[in-house]
Amino acid sequence: MNRFFLTLVASLGLATMASADPIEGVWQTEVDDGAYAHVTIAPCGPNYCGVISKTFNTGGEYQSPNLGRQIVRNMAAQGGGEYEGQVWRPSNDKVYLGKIALNGNQMALRGCVAGGLICARQNWVKIR
């Protein structure tokens, strides 16, 4: 009975890991205003959010006041590796309409204004 229970628990755990969404993980941002970050993306309710988990500048890792802040907010899967939600830009403390397009371990993240007509883009790389 114990062996059956352990096998069942292990199988369910592996099934959950196998069904993780491709957006989940740790992503490295592009350099913005002399710094870059590692962002950990995980489920938040029915969608996905990303929190700044490490920050780096020209001197290496440093303790930014933005550590632990949510930079990717409420990204809802749209299908085909695309997501929509909001993104926060730390350098100007503004929140934008966010759009993500995944391609393997690459993410094209856009922050947009004017209903998505004008967008700035960053390319992030999945590191874990």
Rosetta silent file (secondary structure, phi, psi, omega in degrees, C-alpha in Angstrom):
SEQUENCE: MNRFFLTLVASLGLATMASADPIEGVWQTEVDDGAYAHVTIAPCGPNYCGVISKTFNTGGEYQSPNLGRQIVRNMAAQGGGEYEGQVWRPSNDKVYLGKIALNGNQMALRGCVAGGLICARQNWVKIR
SCORE:     score description
SCORE:     0.000 S_00000001
   1 L     0.000  -46.413  179.079    0.000    0.000    0.000 S_00000001
   2 H   -61.836  -41.607 -179.933    2.790    2.458    0.902 S_00000001
   3 H   -62.683  -42.530  178.004    4.650    1.625   -2.295 S_00000001
   4 H   -60.133  -46.095 -179.096    1.478    2.228   -4.334 S_00000001
   5 H   -62.250  -44.780  179.682    0.898    5.592   -2.618 S_00000001
   6 H   -64.174  -40.191  177.861    4.505    6.715   -3.181 S_00000001
   7 H   -64.030  -41.827  179.166    4.355    5.679   -6.838 S_00000001
   8 H   -63.456  -45.689  179.652    1.084    7.568   -7.278 S_00000001
   9 H   -62.819  -44.145  179.513    2.478   10.727   -5.643 S_00000001
  10 H   -63.543  -41.475  179.428    5.662   10.578   -7.746 S_00000001
  11 H   -63.536  -43.233  178.617    3.645   10.075  -10.947 S_00000001
  12 H   -64.863  -38.662  178.214    1.407   13.034  -10.186 S_00000001
  13 H   -63.435  -43.745  178.670    4.440   15.195   -9.431 S_00000001
  14 H   -66.635  -37.717  178.440    6.085   14.290  -12.736 S_00000001
  15 H   -64.614  -39.847  178.594    2.854   14.925  -14.628 S_00000001
  16 H   -65.447  -43.030  179.340    2.584   18.381  -13.063 S_00000001
  17 H   -63.258  -40.390 -177.244    6.202   19.184  -13.929 S_00000001
  18 H   -67.689  -26.472 -177.056    5.703   18.002  -17.512 S_00000001
  19 L   -95.014   10.930  178.580    2.669   20.245  -17.962 S_00000001
  20 L   -61.270  140.531  179.653    4.402   23.448  -16.807 S_00000001
  21 L   -68.419  143.653 -178.098    3.769   26.334  -19.166 S_00000001
  22 L   -61.692  -19.243  179.858    6.820   27.310  -21.296 S_00000001
  23 L   -76.051  -20.395 -178.197    6.722   30.865  -19.876 S_00000001
  24 L   -70.231  138.177  177.668    7.496   29.561  -16.376 S_00000001
  25 E   141.114 -165.227  179.863   11.117   29.839  -15.264 S_00000001
  26 E  -109.406  127.649 -176.401   13.911   32.365  -14.808 S_00000001
  27 E  -118.827  141.975  175.559   14.508   34.859  -17.611 S_00000001
  28 E  -100.468  126.460  179.725   17.375   37.307  -18.123 S_00000001
  29 L   -77.781  169.968  168.271   16.363   40.768  -19.305 S_00000001
  30 L   -78.358  162.875  175.057   18.267   43.003  -21.693 S_00000001
  31 L   -67.795  132.227  177.286   20.350   45.807  -20.257 S_00000001
  32 E  -137.391  119.731 -177.300   18.170   48.861  -19.558 S_00000001
  33 L    53.910   41.580  174.242   19.706   52.047  -18.155 S_00000001
  34 L    83.238    3.652 -179.214   22.937   50.206  -17.311 S_00000001
  35 E  -138.186  159.356  172.811   21.389   47.272  -15.423 S_00000001
  36 E  -140.382  170.804 -174.324   19.705   43.955  -16.114 S_00000001
  37 E  -141.564  163.341  164.940   17.794   41.442  -14.034 S_00000001
  38 E  -102.855  129.970 -178.123   16.753   37.856  -13.620 S_00000001
  39 E  -118.395  125.243  178.694   12.965   37.617  -13.558 S_00000001
  40 E   -96.116  117.257 -179.509   11.212   34.544  -12.150 S_00000001
  41 E  -103.863  129.861 -178.091    7.904   33.896  -13.923 S_00000001
  42 E  -147.658  165.888  177.276    5.327   31.674  -12.230 S_00000001
  43 E   -60.855  143.114  170.750    1.552   31.256  -12.104 S_00000001
  44 E  -138.138  101.231 -171.791   -0.418   33.987  -10.315 S_00000001
  45 L    66.002 -137.138 -179.269   -4.045   32.987  -10.232 S_00000001
  46 L   -82.541   -5.209 -175.088   -5.063   31.871  -13.721 S_00000001
  47 E  -116.431 -159.542 -177.563   -2.290   33.912  -15.393 S_00000001
  48 E  -130.140  141.255  178.237    1.493   34.471  -15.059 S_00000001
  49 E  -131.619  154.209 -179.905    3.526   37.076  -13.197 S_00000001
  50 E  -127.211  131.079 -178.510    7.253   37.776  -13.055 S_00000001
  51 E  -113.521  138.413  177.263    9.207   39.004  -10.042 S_00000001
  52 E   -69.468  115.912 -175.530   12.705   40.485  -10.140 S_00000001
  53 E  -104.596  -22.307  175.062   14.811   37.851   -8.377 S_00000001
  54 E  -150.656  149.254  177.409   18.367   39.166   -9.027 S_00000001
  55 E  -130.311  147.253 -175.894   19.798   42.422  -10.331 S_00000001
  56 E  -137.377  147.500  170.523   23.113   43.163  -12.045 S_00000001
  57 E  -135.143 -166.299 -176.690   25.041   46.219  -13.200 S_00000001
  58 L   -61.968  -22.726  178.686   28.561   46.726  -14.579 S_00000001
  59 L   -88.404   -1.978 -178.434   29.989   45.790  -11.155 S_00000001
  60 E   109.300 -157.515 -179.326   28.088   42.476  -11.006 S_00000001
  61 E   -66.974  139.325  178.189   25.171   41.444   -8.827 S_00000001
  62 E  -143.721  165.376 -177.182   23.859   44.192   -6.577 S_00000001
  63 L   -92.535   83.346  178.740   20.966   44.789   -4.190 S_00000001
  64 L   -71.232  148.275  173.620   18.554   46.920   -6.224 S_00000001
  65 L   -66.638   -9.749  179.546   15.535   48.421   -4.455 S_00000001
  66 L   -88.207   -4.939  177.909   13.507   46.667   -7.182 S_00000001
  67 L   -55.815  133.730  178.610   14.320   43.156   -5.937 S_00000001
  68 L    84.365   -4.454  179.770   11.106   41.262   -5.273 S_00000001
  69 L   -86.139  147.868 -178.342    8.969   43.678   -7.289 S_00000001
  70 E   -82.983  119.906 -178.595    6.605   42.404   -9.918 S_00000001
  71 E  -104.247  -31.995  175.617    7.715   43.434  -13.411 S_00000001
  72 E  -109.050  125.288 -171.494    5.474   41.103  -15.478 S_00000001
  73 E  -127.297  126.859  168.592    1.864   41.311  -14.382 S_00000001
  74 E    52.289   46.196  179.723   -1.196   39.216  -15.064 S_00000001
  75 E   -78.197  118.372  179.986   -0.026   37.740  -18.396 S_00000001
  76 E  -100.281  131.724  178.256   -2.817   35.663  -19.888 S_00000001
  77 E   -64.147  132.620  179.158   -1.997   32.965  -22.434 S_00000001
  78 E  -108.222   -5.061 -176.279   -3.457   33.792  -25.860 S_00000001
  79 E    96.365  153.649  177.599   -2.297   30.587  -27.572 S_00000001
  80 L    64.605   27.471  179.095    0.624   29.974  -29.893 S_00000001
  81 L    78.504   14.903  179.852    3.192   31.111  -27.307 S_00000001
  82 E  -110.346  146.723 -177.387    1.644   34.577  -26.982 S_00000001
  83 E  -138.896  152.172  175.542    0.578   36.324  -23.769 S_00000001
  84 E  -136.482  140.358  179.284   -1.026   39.645  -22.899 S_00000001
  85 E  -176.200 -128.321  179.403   -1.035   41.554  -19.640 S_00000001
  86 E  -136.600  154.079  173.265    1.040   44.384  -18.207 S_00000001
  87 E  -131.435  143.911  178.066    4.736   45.169  -17.741 S_00000001
  88 E  -108.526  131.868  177.450    6.337   47.602  -15.323 S_00000001
  89 E  -102.273  111.037 -176.984    9.478   49.498  -16.333 S_00000001
  90 L   -59.099  -35.482 -173.388   11.591   50.183  -13.229 S_00000001
  91 L   -66.127  -25.199  177.236   13.619   53.016  -14.783 S_00000001
  92 L  -125.161    5.063  177.092   10.569   55.281  -15.149 S_00000001
  93 L    54.828   41.351  178.492    8.123   53.546  -12.751 S_00000001
  94 E  -118.499  149.583  178.007    5.432   53.217  -15.431 S_00000001
  95 E  -107.721  134.817 -176.506    3.136   50.300  -16.256 S_00000001
  96 E  -124.015  159.557  168.327    2.451   49.468  -19.908 S_00000001
  97 E   -60.920  126.729 -176.991    0.238   47.127  -21.896 S_00000001
  98 E  -111.086  141.165  176.316    2.424   44.031  -22.126 S_00000001
  99 E  -135.565  136.529  179.864    2.711   41.483  -24.885 S_00000001
 100 E  -126.185  137.700  171.184    4.955   38.431  -24.932 S_00000001
 101 E  -126.648  119.566  179.111    5.825   36.110  -27.818 S_00000001
 102 E   -94.421  144.018  173.558    7.802   32.980  -26.918 S_00000001
 103 E  -145.181   92.854 -175.862   10.074   31.124  -29.305 S_00000001
 104 L    65.182 -123.629 -179.913   11.896   28.299  -27.505 S_00000001
 105 L   -96.547   19.753  178.281   14.098   29.844  -24.826 S_00000001
 106 E  -113.716  141.602  177.096   13.673   33.346  -26.287 S_00000001
 107 E  -127.589  127.418  170.381   11.030   35.870  -25.264 S_00000001
 108 E   -99.981  112.406 -177.911   10.102   39.003  -27.172 S_00000001
 109 E  -110.303  129.963  179.738    8.499   41.275  -24.587 S_00000001
 110 E  -120.990  139.180  170.655    6.804   44.497  -25.626 S_00000001
 111 E  -112.593  124.177 -169.367    5.560   47.352  -23.505 S_00000001
 112 E  -125.846  153.411  171.918    2.995   49.397  -25.405 S_00000001
 113 E  -125.638  175.697  178.561    1.002   52.628  -25.200 S_00000001
 114 H    55.668   44.396  177.061   -1.842   54.041  -27.314 S_00000001
 115 H    67.826   20.710  178.754   -3.706   50.722  -27.282 S_00000001
 116 H    96.698    6.456 -179.138   -0.676   48.814  -28.547 S_00000001
 117 L   -78.123  -33.224 -178.972    0.173   51.114  -31.460 S_00000001
 118 E  -120.125  119.772 -175.030    3.522   52.291  -30.059 S_00000001
 119 E  -132.226  145.602  167.248    5.712   49.661  -28.414 S_00000001
 120 E  -105.498  149.572 -173.016    9.223   49.293  -27.018 S_00000001
 121 E  -128.926  144.331  169.512   10.707   45.815  -27.161 S_00000001
 122 E  -131.013  149.220  173.749   13.175   43.734  -25.201 S_00000001
 123 E  -108.624  123.690  178.750   14.414   40.228  -25.888 S_00000001
 124 E  -108.937  153.830  179.151   14.812   38.019  -22.827 S_00000001
 125 E  -120.287  134.608  178.623   16.577   34.649  -22.621 S_00000001
 126 E   -77.076  126.113  179.419   15.434   31.771  -20.438 S_00000001
 127 L  -108.859  -15.252  174.379   18.231   30.699  -18.113 S_00000001
 128 L  -154.971    0.000    0.000   16.299   28.138  -16.029 S_00000001
